CSV table of C-alpha atoms in Angstrom, one decimal:
chain,number,residue,atom,x,y,z
A,93,UNK,CA,-3.3,-8.1,30.2
A,94,UNK,CA,-6.6,-7.3,31.9
A,95,UNK,CA,-5.6,-3.7,32.1
A,96,UNK,CA,-4.9,-3.6,28.3
A,97,UNK,CA,-8.2,-5.3,27.5
A,98,UNK,CA,-10.0,-2.9,29.8
A,99,UNK,CA,-8.5,0.1,28.0
A,100,UNK,CA,-9.3,-1.3,24.6
A,101,UNK,CA,-12.9,-2.0,25.7
A,102,UNK,CA,-13.4,1.5,27.1
A,103,UNK,CA,-12.1,3.1,23.9
A,104,UNK,CA,-14.2,0.9,21.7
A,105,UNK,CA,-17.4,1.6,23.7
A,106,UNK,CA,-16.7,5.4,23.4
A,107,UNK,CA,-16.1,5.2,19.7
A,108,UNK,CA,-19.1,3.0,19.0
A,109,UNK,CA,-21.2,5.6,20.9
A,110,UNK,CA,-19.8,8.3,18.7
A,111,UNK,CA,-20.6,6.3,15.6
A,112,UNK,CA,-24.2,5.6,16.7
A,113,UNK,CA,-24.7,9.4,17.0
A,114,UNK,CA,-24.1,9.7,13.3
A,115,UNK,CA,-25.8,6.5,12.0
A,116,UNK,CA,-26.2,7.6,8.4
A,117,UNK,CA,-22.5,8.5,8.1
A,118,UNK,CA,-21.5,5.2,9.8
A,119,UNK,CA,-23.7,3.0,7.5
A,120,UNK,CA,-22.8,4.8,4.4
A,121,UNK,CA,-19.0,4.5,5.2
A,122,UNK,CA,-19.5,0.9,6.0
A,123,UNK,CA,-21.3,0.2,2.7
A,124,UNK,CA,-18.7,2.0,0.6
A,125,UNK,CA,-15.9,0.1,2.4
A,126,UNK,CA,-17.5,-3.3,1.8
A,127,UNK,CA,-18.2,-2.3,-1.9
A,128,UNK,CA,-14.6,-1.3,-2.4
A,129,UNK,CA,-13.3,-4.5,-0.8
A,130,UNK,CA,-15.4,-6.6,-3.1
A,131,UNK,CA,-14.1,-5.0,-6.3
A,132,UNK,CA,-11.1,-7.4,-6.6
A,133,UNK,CA,-13.2,-10.6,-6.0
A,134,UNK,CA,-15.7,-9.3,-8.6
A,135,UNK,CA,-12.9,-8.8,-11.1
A,136,UNK,CA,-11.6,-12.3,-10.3
A,137,UNK,CA,-15.1,-13.7,-10.9
A,138,UNK,CA,-15.4,-11.9,-14.2
A,139,UNK,CA,-12.0,-13.2,-15.3
A,140,UNK,CA,-12.9,-16.8,-14.6
A,141,UNK,CA,-16.3,-16.4,-16.2
A,142,UNK,CA,-14.5,-15.3,-19.4
A,143,UNK,CA,-12.6,-18.6,-19.5
A,144,UNK,CA,-9.3,-17.3,-18.1
A,145,UNK,CA,-7.9,-18.6,-14.8
A,146,UNK,CA,-4.9,-18.6,-12.5
A,147,UNK,CA,-3.0,-21.8,-13.5
A,148,UNK,CA,-3.7,-24.6,-11.0
A,149,UNK,CA,-6.3,-22.6,-9.1
A,150,UNK,CA,-10.1,-22.9,-9.4
A,151,UNK,CA,-12.4,-19.9,-8.9
A,152,UNK,CA,-13.3,-20.8,-5.3
A,153,UNK,CA,-9.6,-21.4,-4.4
A,154,UNK,CA,-8.7,-18.0,-5.8
A,155,UNK,CA,-11.6,-16.4,-3.9
A,156,UNK,CA,-10.5,-18.2,-0.8
A,157,UNK,CA,-7.2,-16.2,-0.8
A,158,UNK,CA,-9.0,-12.9,-1.3
A,159,UNK,CA,-11.6,-13.8,1.5
A,160,UNK,CA,-8.8,-14.5,3.9
A,161,UNK,CA,-7.1,-11.3,2.9
A,162,UNK,CA,-10.3,-9.4,3.7
A,163,UNK,CA,-10.7,-11.1,7.0
A,164,UNK,CA,-7.1,-10.3,8.0
A,165,UNK,CA,-7.6,-6.7,7.1
A,166,UNK,CA,-11.0,-6.7,8.9
A,167,UNK,CA,-9.1,-7.5,12.2
A,168,UNK,CA,-5.9,-5.6,11.6
A,169,UNK,CA,-7.3,-2.3,10.4
A,170,UNK,CA,-9.6,-1.5,13.4
A,171,UNK,CA,-6.9,-2.6,15.9
A,172,UNK,CA,-3.6,-1.6,14.3
A,173,UNK,CA,-3.9,0.7,11.3
A,174,UNK,CA,-5.6,3.5,13.0
A,175,UNK,CA,-2.3,4.4,14.5
A,176,UNK,CA,-1.1,5.5,11.1
A,177,UNK,CA,-3.8,8.1,10.9
A,178,UNK,CA,-3.3,9.0,14.5
A,179,UNK,CA,0.4,9.6,14.0
A,180,UNK,CA,-0.2,11.5,10.8
A,181,UNK,CA,-2.7,13.9,12.5
A,182,UNK,CA,-1.0,14.4,15.8
A,183,UNK,CA,2.5,14.9,14.4
A,184,UNK,CA,1.1,17.4,11.8
A,185,UNK,CA,-0.7,19.3,14.6
A,186,UNK,CA,2.3,19.1,17.0
A,187,UNK,CA,0.2,17.4,19.7
A,188,UNK,CA,1.9,13.9,19.6
A,189,UNK,CA,3.7,15.1,22.7
A,190,UNK,CA,0.6,14.5,24.7
A,191,UNK,CA,1.0,10.7,24.2
A,192,UNK,CA,4.5,10.9,25.5
A,193,UNK,CA,3.2,12.1,28.8
A,194,UNK,CA,0.8,9.2,29.3
A,195,UNK,CA,1.6,6.6,32.0
A,196,UNK,CA,1.6,3.7,29.5
A,197,UNK,CA,3.8,2.8,26.6
A,198,UNK,CA,3.7,5.4,23.8
A,199,UNK,CA,3.3,2.7,21.2
A,200,UNK,CA,0.3,1.2,23.1
A,201,UNK,CA,-1.3,4.7,23.5
A,202,UNK,CA,-0.8,5.4,19.8
A,203,UNK,CA,-2.6,2.2,18.9
A,204,UNK,CA,-5.3,2.9,21.5
A,205,UNK,CA,-6.0,6.3,20.0
A,206,UNK,CA,-6.3,4.7,16.5
A,207,UNK,CA,-8.9,2.1,17.3
A,208,UNK,CA,-11.7,2.3,14.8
A,209,UNK,CA,-14.8,0.0,15.0
A,210,UNK,CA,-15.9,1.2,11.6
A,211,UNK,CA,-13.2,-0.9,9.9
A,212,UNK,CA,-14.7,-4.1,11.2
A,213,UNK,CA,-16.9,-3.9,8.1
A,214,UNK,CA,-14.0,-5.4,6.2
A,215,UNK,CA,-14.3,-8.5,8.4
A,216,UNK,CA,-17.9,-8.9,7.4
A,217,UNK,CA,-17.1,-8.7,3.6
A,218,UNK,CA,-14.1,-11.0,4.0
A,219,UNK,CA,-16.1,-13.5,6.1
A,220,UNK,CA,-18.9,-13.7,3.5
A,221,UNK,CA,-16.4,-14.2,0.7
A,222,UNK,CA,-14.5,-16.8,2.8
A,223,UNK,CA,-17.7,-18.8,3.4
A,224,UNK,CA,-18.6,-18.7,-0.2
A,225,UNK,CA,-15.1,-19.9,-1.2
A,226,UNK,CA,-15.3,-22.8,1.3
A,227,UNK,CA,-18.6,-23.9,-0.2
A,228,UNK,CA,-16.9,-24.7,-3.5
A,229,UNK,CA,-13.9,-26.7,-2.2
A,230,UNK,CA,-13.4,-30.0,-0.4
A,231,UNK,CA,-13.8,-29.7,3.4
A,232,UNK,CA,-10.3,-29.0,4.9
A,233,UNK,CA,-8.9,-31.6,7.3
A,234,UNK,CA,-8.4,-30.8,11.0
A,235,UNK,CA,-4.7,-30.5,10.5
A,236,UNK,CA,-5.4,-27.9,7.8
A,237,UNK,CA,-7.5,-25.9,10.1
A,238,UNK,CA,-4.8,-25.9,12.8
A,239,UNK,CA,-2.2,-24.8,10.3
A,240,UNK,CA,-4.6,-22.1,9.0
A,241,UNK,CA,-5.1,-20.8,12.6
A,242,UNK,CA,-1.4,-20.4,13.2
A,243,UNK,CA,-0.7,-18.9,9.8
A,244,UNK,CA,-3.6,-16.5,10.2
A,245,UNK,CA,-2.1,-15.2,13.4
A,246,UNK,CA,1.2,-14.8,11.5
A,247,UNK,CA,-0.7,-12.8,8.8
A,248,UNK,CA,-2.0,-10.4,11.5
A,249,UNK,CA,1.6,-10.0,12.7
A,250,UNK,CA,2.6,-9.0,9.2
A,251,UNK,CA,-0.1,-6.5,8.9
A,252,UNK,CA,0.7,-5.1,12.4
A,253,UNK,CA,4.3,-4.7,11.3
A,254,UNK,CA,3.2,-2.8,8.2
A,255,UNK,CA,1.3,-0.4,10.4
A,256,UNK,CA,4.4,0.1,12.5
A,257,UNK,CA,6.6,0.8,9.5
A,258,UNK,CA,4.1,3.2,8.1
A,259,UNK,CA,3.4,5.2,11.3
A,260,UNK,CA,7.1,5.2,12.2
A,261,UNK,CA,7.9,6.8,8.8
A,262,UNK,CA,5.5,9.6,9.6
A,263,UNK,CA,7.7,10.9,12.4
A,264,UNK,CA,10.0,12.2,9.7
A,265,UNK,CA,7.9,12.2,6.5
A,266,UNK,CA,5.5,14.6,8.1
A,267,UNK,CA,2.0,15.2,6.8
A,268,UNK,CA,2.0,12.7,4.0
A,269,UNK,CA,-0.9,10.3,3.5
A,270,UNK,CA,1.0,8.5,0.6
A,271,UNK,CA,2.0,5.7,3.0
A,272,UNK,CA,-1.4,4.1,2.4
A,273,UNK,CA,-0.7,4.1,-1.4
A,274,UNK,CA,2.7,2.4,-0.7
A,275,UNK,CA,0.9,-0.2,1.5
A,276,UNK,CA,-1.7,-1.0,-1.2
A,277,UNK,CA,0.9,-1.2,-3.9
A,278,UNK,CA,3.0,-3.7,-1.9
A,279,UNK,CA,0.2,-5.8,-0.4
A,280,UNK,CA,-1.8,-6.2,-3.6
A,281,UNK,CA,0.6,-9.0,-4.6
A,282,UNK,CA,-0.9,-11.0,-1.7
A,283,UNK,CA,-4.4,-11.0,-3.3
A,284,UNK,CA,-3.4,-13.6,-5.9
A,285,UNK,CA,-1.9,-17.1,-5.7
A,286,UNK,CA,1.8,-16.9,-5.1
A,287,UNK,CA,2.4,-19.6,-7.7
A,288,UNK,CA,1.7,-17.2,-10.5
A,289,UNK,CA,4.9,-15.3,-9.8
A,290,UNK,CA,8.5,-16.3,-10.6
A,291,UNK,CA,10.2,-18.5,-7.9
A,292,UNK,CA,12.6,-15.7,-6.9
A,293,UNK,CA,9.8,-13.3,-6.5
A,294,UNK,CA,7.8,-15.8,-4.5
A,295,UNK,CA,10.7,-16.1,-2.0
A,296,UNK,CA,10.8,-12.3,-1.7
A,297,UNK,CA,7.0,-12.3,-1.0
A,298,UNK,CA,7.4,-15.1,1.5
A,299,UNK,CA,10.6,-14.4,3.5
A,300,UNK,CA,11.7,-10.8,2.8
A,301,UNK,CA,8.5,-8.8,2.7
A,302,UNK,CA,6.0,-11.6,3.7
A,303,UNK,CA,3.0,-10.3,1.8
A,304,UNK,CA,2.3,-13.9,0.7
A,305,UNK,CA,1.7,-14.8,4.3
A,306,UNK,CA,-1.3,-12.5,4.6
A,307,UNK,CA,-3.6,-14.8,2.6
A,308,UNK,CA,-1.8,-17.2,0.2
A,309,UNK,CA,-0.1,-19.3,2.9
A,310,UNK,CA,-3.2,-19.6,5.1
A,311,UNK,CA,-5.3,-20.6,2.0
A,312,UNK,CA,-2.6,-23.2,1.0
A,313,UNK,CA,-2.9,-24.7,4.5
A,314,UNK,CA,-6.7,-25.1,4.2
A,315,UNK,CA,-6.2,-26.6,0.7
A,316,UNK,CA,-3.6,-29.1,2.0
A,317,UNK,CA,-0.8,-27.5,-0.1
A,318,UNK,CA,1.4,-26.1,2.7
A,319,UNK,CA,4.9,-27.6,2.8
A,320,UNK,CA,8.0,-27.1,4.8
A,321,UNK,CA,8.2,-23.4,3.9
A,322,UNK,CA,5.1,-22.8,6.2
A,323,UNK,CA,7.3,-22.8,9.4
A,324,UNK,CA,9.9,-20.6,7.8
A,325,UNK,CA,7.4,-18.1,6.6
A,326,UNK,CA,5.8,-17.9,10.1
A,327,UNK,CA,9.3,-17.2,11.4
A,328,UNK,CA,9.7,-14.5,8.8
A,329,UNK,CA,6.4,-12.9,10.0
A,330,UNK,CA,7.7,-12.8,13.6
A,331,UNK,CA,11.0,-11.3,12.5
A,332,UNK,CA,9.1,-8.8,10.4
A,333,UNK,CA,7.0,-7.8,13.4
A,334,UNK,CA,10.1,-7.4,15.6
A,335,UNK,CA,11.8,-5.2,13.0
A,336,UNK,CA,8.6,-3.1,12.9
A,337,UNK,CA,8.6,-2.6,16.6
A,338,UNK,CA,12.4,-1.7,16.6
A,339,UNK,CA,11.9,0.6,13.7
A,340,UNK,CA,9.0,2.4,15.3
A,341,UNK,CA,10.8,3.0,18.6
A,342,UNK,CA,13.9,4.1,16.7
A,343,UNK,CA,11.9,6.7,14.7
A,344,UNK,CA,10.2,7.8,17.9
A,345,UNK,CA,13.6,8.8,19.3
A,346,UNK,CA,14.1,11.1,16.3
A,347,UNK,CA,10.8,12.9,17.0
A,348,UNK,CA,11.5,16.4,18.2
A,349,UNK,CA,7.9,17.7,18.4
A,350,UNK,CA,5.8,19.2,15.6
A,351,UNK,CA,7.3,16.9,13.1
A,352,UNK,CA,11.0,17.3,14.1
């Protein structure tokens, strides 16, 4: 574990040094990223100001979901999602073979090459929105915070699994950046309260493709609304992550250099 943390620390220090060499680009990218992430909460605010609302959810409760979603992305994107771009670039160039020669796991090296400190800006915007949402609801109980912590880890597992599926797909679907559009289309359902969907669709978003676990379930825990399905959904997140790892390694075996 110490070796893994040492590798992550070394790569992060190097990439931060590179970013500081181009400060204007770094801060402009950070600003645009934060502005983009705040568009959905702004729309939610405008909707509530117009007198419309999600049934059973106040403005601050709805924003709580979107704040948690932003925080989860603010951790997952710098740590996991860079591997999608790394795979896309290296497979297209035919240089992914270099990672196969490294003395560590190919999956770990792919993630390591994709670390991007710039994406931590999402954590800032998500954290601010999370704090604002908490200011408008009753203080969560200790049990709620503990449940939230466990479910938040599960949400990171779900996002990690998505990055594995997306990057694994690129071993065969060479040179396509459309995987990000697929990710956005699927996960956008997790930006809103799960109770607004039909029960059958809720089950799909909770147990099959656990998008609802990214933010809706952790928010429900803080609001004291998490029931028995909480444990089952956490189990679904672990299974989703395992399937992502298995899928990624399976697709790696089909890689035959330069896009195979």
